[in-house]
Amino acid sequence: MTQDKIFGRLNPEQEKAVRCIEGPVLVFAGAGTGKTRVITHRIAHMIDRGVNPGCIAAMTFTNKAANEMRERLFSLVRPGDAKRVFLGTFHSYCARLLRKEIGLLGWTADFTIADESDQLSILKQAIAELGFKDEIQPNGCLRVISSCKSQMKEPADLRSEAQYQDMRNIADVFEKYNSLLFLQNMLDFDDLLLLAVRIFEKSPDVLQSCRSRHTHLLVDEYQDTNFLQFRLIRMLAGDSMNLCVVGDDDQSIYGWRGAEVRNILDFPQFFKGTRSFKLEQNYRSTKVILDAANAVIARNDDRHAKNLWSECGEGERIVETGADDEYAEASYVAETIESLKATSSRLSFDDIAILYRSNYQSRTLEESLREMQIPYRIVGARSFYERREVRDAIAYLRLIVNPRDDQSFSRIVASPPRGLGGKALDILRVEKSRGGKSFSEAISDPAIAAEFGQKGAKSALEMGKVLSKWRGEFASGGNLACKSENFLKEIGYLDGLLHMYKDREEALKRQENVFELVNAMAAFEKNPGVETPTLSAFLEKYALYDDNDKVDEDAEKRPSVTLMTVHAAKGLEFEVVFIVGMENGIFPHERSLEERGLDEERRLFYVAITRAKSRLFISHVSFRMKHGQASLQKPSCFLGDIPENLVERRDYSRRAPFRMRGRGEARFSSGPRRFKRADSYVPFDD
């Protein structure tokens, strides 16, 4: 490997960070400054310096980021070396550990990972069994439980801290929820991290083994780590502390899900002898966009000062537009996109993104884009793996791996109909409550099956026989895709789809989606990223599929404008960006203001600004419909942070009193609108 290949494309500060491969290292990487390049080139340099590739572990938050790093690493080092480096998410690292060691905590290695639907179903069961159905909302309860687990709190801790009976009731549900998961040999996403840490605490030998195997650690997006992830990393780093973390405190935007910005701000205090590097040269945006971003984020006090700069040219001023209402705003965005496309032959719809604070804001935008026949896709929309028939097929396969997975059994027992429904499930639940077998095991018991009636008993015994047969077939390994297809045929699911839908075309489409799942398994067998491509490994990969990997896969393949929340846009870049709904109570979000103050919302705005490469458009409205009523809106307090000389103001308004107007009526008015600036912006000032 040549030194030029490693260092030839690095700027001086990047090179310093790459060369420093021993001890604790903190890299502050501003937006668009090449953090992925630093991580991958640093790994390549370590391998070039003699570090065993199998001793290197790099952790990040999304499969997408991990895959990008893997692709880049393959271009820098020999394929054999690249394959030996662990590049994956925190959850995938912990899942791999738990497959080997979870027996220490009472689970078995064939555990399944509960997705959000499973979690809510189990939680509703816990709430019902405890008699709190009318008192506790499942979604809110799940957030409390997730928060507790990320802070390593047990139900007893929540109960002792509770000041009100409602929270003590949630503690009881928390305890019941955990026991239901355990009975089904299931873990939720938080458990993957929590139980890995518990194993390290319980077994110093396991911890030392992991430290010996992965002697050099790297963490991407370190500003997004929570308490549990911090504890995991600190335990793995041990005394050698060969740990490099890369992140940007200015892009810490996940406080609502437990991220602790102090993990990066106080890193030198936690890891003595830390050497810090700061990446400030941006390779993405024009000077105007970066000057605006710098000015906005400078208003936050508790941060490490950075000043982004680039050699991408001055660029055009940011366009700030006021419109009457959300319909006019949507029309303005669609017309501006059409105008930009008409004046630039090189601009593709793929180069354009519309960002909003909350998902509901997409509705009026979608209507205007459709009206003007502008193709679009929504990131974070329903993905392939969330389609009903795919989830059903996955549930069947999960029962092969984990016979105790009652959630999966309940999902597919009547899909397709086979004479087993609600009555059969009630019988199975009673049997289970007596300390009996799991649902999929109980159906093979003739005495239990007899209670289902003649048709139900026959179906139950046949289903149990097929499940038992294919557990043996899959245990022998190999031919994963072929076995899965044959199993789904024999269990009756593939042919059953043709009878579940009256519309044959719809049925065939859903059947094709299941065959596409089989194709995904075949691709996994060829390049699994694990030692052995087992069914369990594939299902684990599916379960750890994250929201940032999801796009609307039903969208046409032609170039399309991207619609997404600002949170979903993190890590992406576009030539042209529209940030809509820049109003107090929308952005910054009212709930976020109440819970965490302005700092995190300002960081979110900073992230939004820095997604743009060459053009940035910001819009807000005078009135917006809320709860069926027209609500007076004020421009976001953040707009006053952008220097006057960087902004061009436009007015997309009829200058008429508010009324619900048909789309397309408003047009650009002549002359700019005047807005107050700087300190005159006060959030929620009446």
XYZ file of C-alpha atoms in Angstrom:
686
model
C 0.000 0.000 0.000
C 1.501 3.357 -1.002
C 1.574 6.298 1.361
C 0.265 8.469 -1.450
C -2.867 6.338 -1.648
C -3.538 6.970 2.033
C -2.472 10.593 2.394
C -2.603 11.978 -1.140
C -6.159 13.348 -0.874
C -6.043 14.575 2.720
C -5.722 18.178 3.831
C -3.185 18.971 6.598
C -5.620 18.658 9.521
C -7.113 15.435 8.172
C -3.624 13.992 7.774
C -2.746 14.787 11.394
C -5.870 12.948 12.596
C -5.146 9.947 10.344
C -1.517 9.606 11.467
C -2.406 9.628 15.174
C -3.342 5.983 15.760
C -2.458 5.364 19.410
C -4.240 6.535 22.560
C -7.490 8.517 22.833
C -8.179 10.792 19.862
C -11.037 13.267 19.401
C -11.782 14.578 15.912
C -14.212 17.479 15.645
C -15.518 17.137 12.101
C -17.705 20.015 10.969
C -20.431 19.466 8.386
C -19.037 18.364 5.022
C -15.428 18.250 6.189
C -14.699 14.644 5.202
C -15.144 12.664 8.417
C -15.798 9.380 6.564
C -12.584 9.911 4.621
C -10.684 10.406 7.883
C -12.134 7.250 9.452
C -11.465 4.992 6.463
C -8.002 6.393 5.744
C -7.141 6.085 9.429
C -8.084 2.384 9.316
C -5.980 1.952 6.156
C -3.033 3.667 7.863
C -3.339 1.403 10.915
C -3.295 -1.676 8.695
C -0.290 -0.253 6.806
C 1.471 0.261 10.134
C 0.989 -3.405 11.075
C -2.222 -3.372 13.124
C -4.100 -6.635 12.615
C -7.289 -5.805 10.626
C -9.260 -8.201 12.812
C -8.335 -6.069 15.830
C -10.043 -2.962 14.423
C -13.707 -2.173 15.151
C -15.498 0.893 13.791
C -19.008 1.610 15.043
C -21.609 3.963 13.693
C -25.369 4.470 13.877
C -26.789 3.417 10.523
C -26.264 0.544 8.131
C -25.994 3.091 5.349
C -23.007 4.804 6.968
C -21.364 1.456 7.726
C -21.791 0.309 4.121
C -20.308 3.541 2.792
C -17.257 3.147 5.009
C -16.885 -0.471 3.931
C -16.962 0.462 0.236
C -14.322 3.146 0.727
C -12.106 0.833 2.749
C -12.181 -1.782 -0.018
C -10.691 0.831 -2.362
C -7.827 1.511 0.057
C -6.713 -1.896 1.320
C -6.682 -5.504 0.150
C -10.152 -7.099 0.136
C -9.063 -9.761 2.589
C -7.920 -7.128 5.077
C -11.056 -5.007 4.587
C -13.323 -7.983 5.320
C -11.622 -8.648 8.642
C -12.307 -5.150 10.003
C -15.568 -4.862 11.945
C -17.595 -2.050 10.368
C -21.137 -1.875 11.668
C -23.662 -0.314 13.990
C -23.569 -0.422 17.777
C -26.562 -2.756 17.657
C -24.951 -5.166 15.213
C -21.778 -5.315 17.323
C -23.806 -6.110 20.439
C -26.017 -8.631 18.633
C -22.916 -10.498 17.498
C -21.625 -10.577 21.082
C -24.963 -11.713 22.479
C -25.256 -14.618 20.036
C -22.201 -16.069 21.778
C -22.621 -14.994 25.378
C -26.291 -14.322 26.176
C -26.573 -17.683 27.928
C -24.897 -15.952 30.892
C -28.132 -13.968 31.370
C -30.626 -16.791 30.815
C -31.618 -16.274 27.182
C -30.645 -18.697 24.434
C -28.593 -17.866 21.354
C -31.563 -18.292 19.010
C -33.267 -15.167 20.390
C -35.194 -12.949 17.992
C -35.171 -9.161 17.915
C -38.530 -7.475 18.484
C -39.319 -4.719 16.016
C -41.492 -1.732 16.954
C -44.686 -3.592 16.049
C -43.687 -6.522 18.270
C -42.793 -4.180 21.106
C -46.160 -2.425 21.005
C -48.016 -5.727 20.810
C -46.175 -7.136 23.836
C -46.602 -3.867 25.703
C -50.356 -3.834 25.047
C -50.522 -7.387 26.389
C -48.653 -6.327 29.535
C -50.947 -3.333 30.025
C -54.070 -5.464 29.570
C -52.893 -8.223 31.927
C -52.222 -5.642 34.652
C -55.592 -3.947 34.154
C -54.219 -0.568 33.011
C -55.833 -0.565 29.557
C -57.707 2.710 30.141
C -54.907 4.399 32.066
C -51.670 3.895 30.106
C -50.994 4.801 26.467
C -48.693 2.179 24.868
C -46.613 4.592 22.772
C -45.869 6.925 25.660
C -45.151 3.983 27.944
C -42.730 2.524 25.383
C -40.819 5.824 25.263
C -40.452 5.775 29.051
C -39.214 2.175 29.004
C -36.732 2.903 26.211
C -35.429 5.931 28.095
C -34.983 3.854 31.241
C -33.093 1.132 29.412
C -30.783 3.643 27.719
C -29.926 4.935 31.202
C -29.551 1.394 32.586
C -32.525 1.806 34.915
C -34.527 -1.222 36.042
C -38.271 -1.225 36.845
C -37.364 -1.030 40.536
C -35.377 2.166 39.892
C -38.304 3.755 38.068
C -40.654 2.695 40.849
C -38.462 4.167 43.593
C -38.070 7.475 41.732
C -41.773 7.789 40.870
C -43.599 10.661 42.544
C -47.013 9.735 41.171
C -49.027 6.531 40.951
C -49.140 6.741 37.132
C -45.378 6.313 36.936
C -45.456 3.466 39.465
C -48.007 1.761 37.220
C -45.654 2.194 34.253
C -42.890 0.607 36.343
C -45.159 -2.433 36.826
C -45.817 -2.559 33.071
C -42.060 -2.240 32.438
C -41.441 -5.285 34.637
C -44.219 -7.298 32.964
C -43.019 -6.266 29.496
C -39.511 -7.535 30.286
C -40.852 -10.851 31.537
C -42.979 -11.336 28.396
C -39.942 -10.674 26.227
C -37.903 -13.183 28.221
C -40.602 -15.876 27.977
C -40.497 -15.548 24.192
C -36.686 -15.437 24.057
C -36.875 -11.970 22.509
C -34.887 -8.768 22.912
C -35.876 -5.263 21.940
C -33.408 -2.802 20.393
C -32.443 -1.247 23.723
C -31.796 -4.710 25.185
C -29.097 -5.354 22.587
C -26.965 -2.594 24.116
C -28.110 -3.020 27.706
C -27.503 -6.771 27.903
C -24.103 -6.441 26.241
C -23.062 -4.067 29.015
C -24.616 -6.374 31.633
C -22.538 -9.268 30.302
C -19.372 -7.163 30.537
C -20.287 -6.330 34.141
C -21.092 -9.948 34.977
C -18.126 -11.548 33.233
C -14.718 -9.811 33.303
C -13.397 -12.691 31.188
C -15.805 -11.905 28.337
C -14.923 -8.208 28.548
C -11.211 -8.960 28.458
C -11.729 -11.268 25.484
C -13.488 -8.476 23.567
C -10.741 -6.005 24.491
C -8.103 -8.442 23.278
C -9.901 -9.029 20.014
C -10.627 -5.365 19.202
C -7.630 -3.382 20.390
C -8.348 -0.323 18.215
C -11.784 1.282 18.321
C -13.334 4.006 16.181
C -16.725 5.637 16.712
C -18.509 7.674 14.066
C -21.119 10.362 14.912
C -19.944 10.290 18.523
C -22.101 13.309 19.399
C -25.159 11.062 19.049
C -24.135 8.498 21.670
C -26.282 8.026 24.762
C -25.254 6.976 28.261
C -25.419 3.268 27.440
C -23.303 3.572 24.281
C -20.790 5.703 26.154
C -20.528 3.055 28.878
C -20.089 0.304 26.289
C -17.276 2.178 24.548
C -15.550 3.117 27.778
C -15.570 -0.513 28.938
C -14.240 -1.771 25.596
C -11.487 0.870 25.450
C -10.069 -0.255 28.794
C -6.673 0.990 29.947
C -5.076 1.013 26.494
C -7.622 3.584 25.324
C -6.795 3.133 21.645
C -10.003 4.941 20.848
C -10.748 7.485 18.134
C -14.119 9.246 18.130
C -15.275 11.470 15.297
C -18.206 13.812 15.573
C -19.556 17.343 15.679
C -21.202 18.778 18.773
C -22.902 21.301 16.472
C -24.800 18.421 14.855
C -26.038 16.785 18.054
C -29.764 16.620 17.258
C -31.010 13.482 18.973
C -31.472 14.604 22.574
C -35.106 13.504 22.315
C -33.959 9.893 22.049
C -31.305 10.052 24.747
C -28.190 11.373 22.976
C -25.826 13.127 25.396
C -23.919 15.995 23.785
C -21.700 16.057 26.892
C -20.169 12.758 25.756
C -18.252 14.643 23.078
C -17.876 17.962 24.887
C -16.303 16.288 27.939
C -14.408 13.534 26.107
C -10.938 14.778 27.203
C -12.068 14.576 30.827
C -13.237 10.979 30.469
C -10.148 9.871 28.514
C -6.996 11.449 29.880
C -4.265 12.331 27.414
C -6.723 12.965 24.566
C -5.315 14.573 21.436
C -7.875 16.709 19.610
C -8.116 17.721 15.969
C -10.519 20.093 14.283
C -11.727 19.719 10.677
C -13.085 22.999 9.303
C -12.511 22.878 5.541
C -15.878 22.110 3.991
C -15.972 20.315 0.621
C -19.688 20.752 0.004
C -21.089 24.262 0.245
C -20.515 27.807 -0.998
C -19.132 30.559 1.216
C -22.545 32.239 1.580
C -24.152 29.045 2.918
C -21.274 28.370 5.301
C -21.213 31.966 6.577
C -24.917 31.653 7.360
C -24.402 28.325 9.127
C -21.464 29.685 11.140
C -23.492 32.719 12.219
C -26.466 30.613 13.293
C -24.555 28.057 15.341
C -22.354 30.704 16.966
C -25.388 31.724 19.017
C -25.055 28.487 21.019
C -22.766 28.988 23.996
C -21.897 25.458 25.104
C -19.899 24.215 22.106
C -16.384 23.871 20.694
C -15.830 26.825 18.399
C -15.447 25.949 14.711
C -15.511 28.112 11.613
C -16.375 26.268 8.420
C -14.791 27.508 5.193
C -14.514 26.213 1.663
C -13.000 26.793 -1.741
C -16.344 26.280 -3.505
C -16.792 29.948 -4.368
C -18.904 32.782 -2.976
C -22.263 31.468 -4.205
C -25.667 33.093 -4.469
C -27.499 34.668 -1.563
C -30.001 32.673 0.473
C -33.579 33.325 -0.602
C -36.005 33.934 2.289
C -39.655 33.984 1.255
C -42.843 34.812 3.132
C -46.148 33.334 1.974
C -49.747 33.693 3.136
C -50.307 30.096 4.205
C -48.998 26.555 3.781
C -50.782 26.133 0.440
C -49.124 29.238 -0.966
C -45.799 28.096 0.450
C -46.158 24.729 -1.267
C -47.064 26.414 -4.562
C -44.033 28.677 -4.223
C -41.712 25.715 -3.688
C -43.121 23.779 -6.661
C -42.971 26.802 -8.980
C -39.422 27.613 -7.914
C -38.324 24.031 -8.611
C -39.926 24.219 -12.024
C -38.159 27.534 -12.706
C -34.778 26.201 -11.556
C -35.125 23.164 -13.795
C -36.114 25.328 -16.764
C -33.041 27.557 -16.391
C -30.446 24.831 -15.754
C -30.066 21.835 -18.029
C -27.557 20.255 -15.642
C -29.863 20.314 -12.608
C -31.688 17.031 -11.967
C -34.678 16.521 -9.703
C -32.365 14.215 -7.737
C -30.316 17.315 -6.849
C -33.211 18.957 -5.001
C -34.484 18.365 -1.461
C -37.331 19.840 0.561
C -36.732 19.688 4.310
C -39.297 20.154 7.061
C -39.329 19.887 10.834
C -42.216 17.379 11.121
C -43.569 14.700 8.788
C -47.111 16.083 8.626
C -45.798 19.128 6.714
C -45.310 17.005 3.602
C -49.019 16.835 2.726
C -49.444 20.247 1.060
C -46.026 19.928 -0.574
C -46.994 16.589 -2.109
C -50.225 18.070 -3.440
C -48.440 20.946 -5.172
C -45.718 18.719 -6.611
C -48.318 16.323 -8.004
C -50.328 19.223 -9.415
C -47.264 20.453 -11.298
C -46.263 16.902 -12.263
C -42.942 17.097 -10.455
C -41.753 13.597 -9.425
C -40.849 13.163 -5.766
C -39.893 10.534 -3.226
C -40.348 10.565 0.539
C -37.480 9.338 2.708
C -38.643 7.484 5.797
C -41.817 6.287 4.100
C -42.910 2.674 3.970
C -39.983 0.467 3.027
C -39.937 -2.899 1.309
C -39.433 -4.677 4.628
C -42.515 -3.026 6.135
C -44.969 -4.414 3.589
C -47.478 -6.782 5.101
C -46.612 -9.834 3.012
C -42.879 -9.369 3.653
C -43.444 -8.997 7.388
C -45.584 -12.159 7.304
C -42.866 -14.116 5.501
C -40.286 -12.837 7.991
C -42.544 -13.942 10.865
C -42.718 -17.480 9.448
C -38.924 -17.563 9.188
C -38.504 -16.203 12.711
C -40.503 -19.183 14.002
C -37.927 -21.467 12.428
C -35.125 -19.771 14.358
C -36.973 -19.166 17.622
C -39.876 -21.553 18.433
C -40.728 -19.422 21.489
C -41.567 -16.355 19.393
C -45.298 -16.117 20.156
C -45.530 -12.666 18.530
C -44.598 -14.085 15.147
C -46.944 -17.045 15.597
C -49.854 -14.730 16.460
C -49.137 -12.721 13.324
C -49.232 -15.620 10.871
C -51.560 -18.176 12.443
C -54.460 -16.952 10.266
C -52.394 -15.759 7.314
C -53.557 -17.494 5.228
C -56.761 -18.662 6.995
C -56.404 -22.273 8.134
C -59.150 -22.732 10.717
C -56.990 -21.263 13.491
C -57.950 -17.815 14.723
C -58.818 -15.873 17.831
C -60.321 -18.853 19.651
C -57.202 -20.955 19.086
C -54.982 -18.124 20.312
C -57.083 -17.784 23.475
C -56.641 -21.506 24.163
C -52.895 -21.231 23.587
C -52.645 -18.226 25.913
C -54.406 -20.103 28.701
C -52.068 -23.049 28.193
C -49.053 -20.713 28.260
C -50.279 -19.002 31.446
C -50.212 -22.403 33.160
C -46.514 -22.659 32.438
C -47.072 -24.575 29.236
C -45.329 -24.588 25.889
C -44.872 -21.760 23.431
C -47.613 -21.367 20.809
C -45.671 -22.948 17.947
C -44.664 -25.903 20.119
C -48.127 -26.378 21.639
C -49.861 -26.883 18.270
C -47.953 -30.156 17.856
C -49.553 -31.527 21.030
C -52.640 -33.572 19.982
C -54.357 -32.952 23.323
C -54.119 -29.187 22.917
C -54.894 -29.247 19.193
C -58.097 -31.201 19.868
C -59.522 -28.126 21.580
C -59.411 -26.221 18.257
C -62.144 -28.314 16.631
C -61.762 -30.907 13.896
C -60.563 -28.559 11.124
C -58.397 -26.498 13.461
C -56.772 -29.572 14.991
C -55.842 -30.960 11.590
C -54.358 -27.613 10.510
C -52.490 -27.165 13.797
C -50.861 -30.581 13.717
C -49.893 -30.184 10.058
C -48.459 -26.725 10.716
C -46.462 -28.016 13.678
C -45.143 -30.901 11.571
C -43.963 -28.546 8.790
C -42.278 -26.179 11.264
C -40.472 -29.066 12.942
C -39.322 -30.482 9.599
C -37.890 -27.194 8.366
C -36.133 -26.394 11.630
C -34.119 -29.501 10.912
C -33.566 -28.533 7.274
C -32.277 -25.057 8.144
C -30.071 -26.428 10.927
C -27.936 -28.185 8.333
C -26.992 -24.825 6.760
C -26.564 -23.832 3.124
C -29.045 -23.002 0.339
C -30.728 -20.362 2.463
C -32.826 -18.773 -0.311
C -33.938 -22.083 -1.820
C -34.911 -23.532 1.552
C -36.840 -20.404 2.494
C -38.875 -20.465 -0.708
C -39.665 -24.160 -0.324
C -40.595 -23.717 3.336
C -42.981 -20.832 2.538
C -44.571 -23.005 -0.153
C -44.991 -26.037 2.097
C -46.365 -24.025 5.011
C -49.001 -22.723 2.584
C -48.119 -19.055 2.602
C -47.103 -18.482 -1.022
C -50.181 -20.192 -2.493
C -52.301 -18.746 0.295
C -51.545 -15.211 -0.902
C -53.422 -15.985 -4.115
C -56.564 -16.738 -2.097
C -56.255 -13.882 0.436
C -56.878 -11.139 -2.144
C -59.802 -11.002 -4.561
C -57.785 -8.931 -7.018
C -55.455 -11.438 -8.677
C -53.058 -8.706 -9.811
C -52.768 -7.482 -6.220
C -52.179 -11.044 -5.000
C -49.487 -11.658 -7.610
C -47.783 -8.369 -6.738
C -47.629 -9.376 -3.088
C -46.360 -12.813 -4.031
C -43.639 -11.152 -6.125
C -42.595 -9.161 -3.056
C -42.078 -12.403 -1.146
C -39.978 -13.752 -4.024
C -37.979 -10.515 -3.844
C -37.323 -11.280 -0.178
C -35.942 -14.641 -1.311
C -33.738 -12.743 -3.787
C -32.461 -10.619 -0.910
C -31.537 -13.781 0.952
C -29.674 -15.109 -2.084
C -27.674 -11.868 -2.267
C -26.989 -12.140 1.459
C -25.589 -15.652 0.972
C -23.120 -14.355 -1.597
C -21.899 -11.449 0.554
C -23.123 -11.912 4.117
C -20.457 -9.947 5.975
C -20.461 -12.775 8.536
C -18.590 -16.042 8.827
C -21.615 -18.228 7.946
C -24.737 -17.011 6.087
C -27.378 -18.531 8.376
C -31.086 -17.775 8.553
C -30.520 -16.272 11.985
C -27.871 -13.905 10.592
C -30.170 -12.758 7.781
C -33.074 -12.112 10.154
C -30.755 -10.183 12.425
C -29.701 -7.981 9.521
C -33.354 -7.369 8.678
C -34.229 -6.562 12.287
C -31.401 -4.006 12.542
C -32.505 -2.233 9.349
C -32.771 1.414 10.390
C -35.031 4.321 9.470
C -32.310 6.230 7.691
C -32.066 3.413 5.123
C -35.726 3.670 4.192
C -37.082 5.315 1.064
C -40.394 5.025 -0.710
C -39.509 2.051 -2.886
C -42.769 2.370 -4.795
C -41.573 5.716 -6.195
C -40.689 5.731 -9.862
C -37.072 5.115 -10.748
C -36.850 8.389 -12.668
C -35.090 11.349 -10.977
C -37.221 12.742 -8.159
C -37.239 15.585 -5.656
C -36.539 14.300 -2.137
C -38.886 15.174 0.733
C -37.741 14.445 4.279
C -37.476 15.723 7.810
C -34.286 17.528 8.795
C -33.434 14.655 11.130
C -33.569 12.224 8.197
C -31.401 14.550 6.070
C -28.406 14.399 8.385
C -25.388 13.096 6.468
C -26.878 13.911 3.056
C -26.218 16.736 0.606
C -28.065 18.328 -2.321
C -27.326 21.062 -4.827
C -30.563 22.848 -3.928
C -32.333 22.752 -0.571
C -35.672 24.204 0.505
C -36.310 24.579 4.243
C -40.025 25.149 4.751
C -42.119 26.122 7.771
C -39.518 28.385 9.397
C -41.888 29.723 12.036
C -41.876 29.844 15.805
C -43.676 26.791 17.111
C -42.852 24.860 13.928
C -39.081 25.373 13.694
C -38.087 25.738 16.489
C -40.640 23.147 17.504
C -42.870 24.128 20.399
C -42.450 20.829 22.253
C -38.677 20.907 21.842
C -38.581 24.396 23.296
C -40.491 23.229 26.338
C -38.275 20.184 26.868
C -34.749 21.130 25.817
C -34.547 24.820 25.010
C -33.232 26.441 21.855
C -29.763 24.915 21.571
C -30.734 21.580 20.022
C -33.274 23.181 17.685
C -30.609 25.643 16.537
C -28.253 22.734 15.870
C -31.034 21.153 13.812
C -31.354 24.340 11.747
C -27.568 24.319 11.293
C -27.809 20.753 9.961
C -30.552 21.838 7.554
C -28.516 24.761 6.201
C -25.393 22.677 5.664
C -27.199 20.105 3.500
C -27.168 22.679 0.659
C -24.274 22.820 -1.778
C -25.092 25.773 -4.045
C -28.616 27.147 -3.430
C -30.663 27.524 -0.261
C -34.308 28.631 -0.079
C -36.054 29.284 3.253
C -39.786 29.949 3.606
C -42.380 30.738 6.259
C -46.052 31.664 6.304
C -48.281 34.245 7.935
C -51.087 31.811 8.746
C -51.142 28.053 9.196
C -54.030 25.705 9.891
C -53.790 24.162 13.368
C -56.552 21.965 14.768
C -58.860 23.159 12.013
C -58.316 26.860 12.772
C -56.187 29.502 11.045
C -53.310 30.364 13.403
C -51.214 33.510 13.110
C -47.558 32.613 12.620
C -44.352 34.550 13.250
C -41.067 33.987 11.389
C -38.631 31.714 13.209
C -36.393 33.344 15.771
C -33.453 31.649 14.014
C -33.827 33.761 10.881
C -32.530 36.764 12.783
C -29.212 34.967 13.295
C -28.379 35.065 9.574
C -26.471 38.238 8.556
C -28.444 40.676 6.384
C -25.930 40.670 3.539
C -26.389 36.924 2.967
C -30.147 37.059 2.384
C -32.417 38.041 -0.496
C -36.045 38.449 0.602
C -39.083 37.712 -1.509
C -42.803 37.910 -0.899
C -45.126 35.247 -2.278
C -48.348 36.935 -1.223
C -51.450 38.699 -2.487
C -51.188 41.128 0.461
C -54.811 40.324 1.230
C -56.451 39.336 4.524
C -56.142 35.621 5.211
C -58.608 33.320 3.528
C -58.498 29.692 2.526
C -57.340 30.045 -1.043
C -57.207 27.585 -3.887
C -53.692 26.453 -4.705
C -51.845 28.338 -7.383
C -53.509 31.748 -6.800
C -50.553 33.446 -5.131
C -47.662 34.800 -7.206
C -44.478 36.677 -6.470
C -45.184 40.297 -5.521
C -42.943 43.153 -6.520
C -40.490 44.383 -3.980
C -39.095 42.748 -0.857
C -40.946 42.388 2.396
C -39.336 43.967 5.453
C -38.705 41.832 8.504
C -37.282 42.610 11.884
C -33.916 41.032 12.494
C -31.636 39.748 15.221
C -32.743 40.227 18.815
C -36.238 41.376 17.870
C -37.145 37.718 17.246
C -38.744 36.305 20.378
C -40.159 32.759 20.423
C -43.909 32.630 21.059
C -44.098 36.361 21.678
C -47.774 37.349 21.413
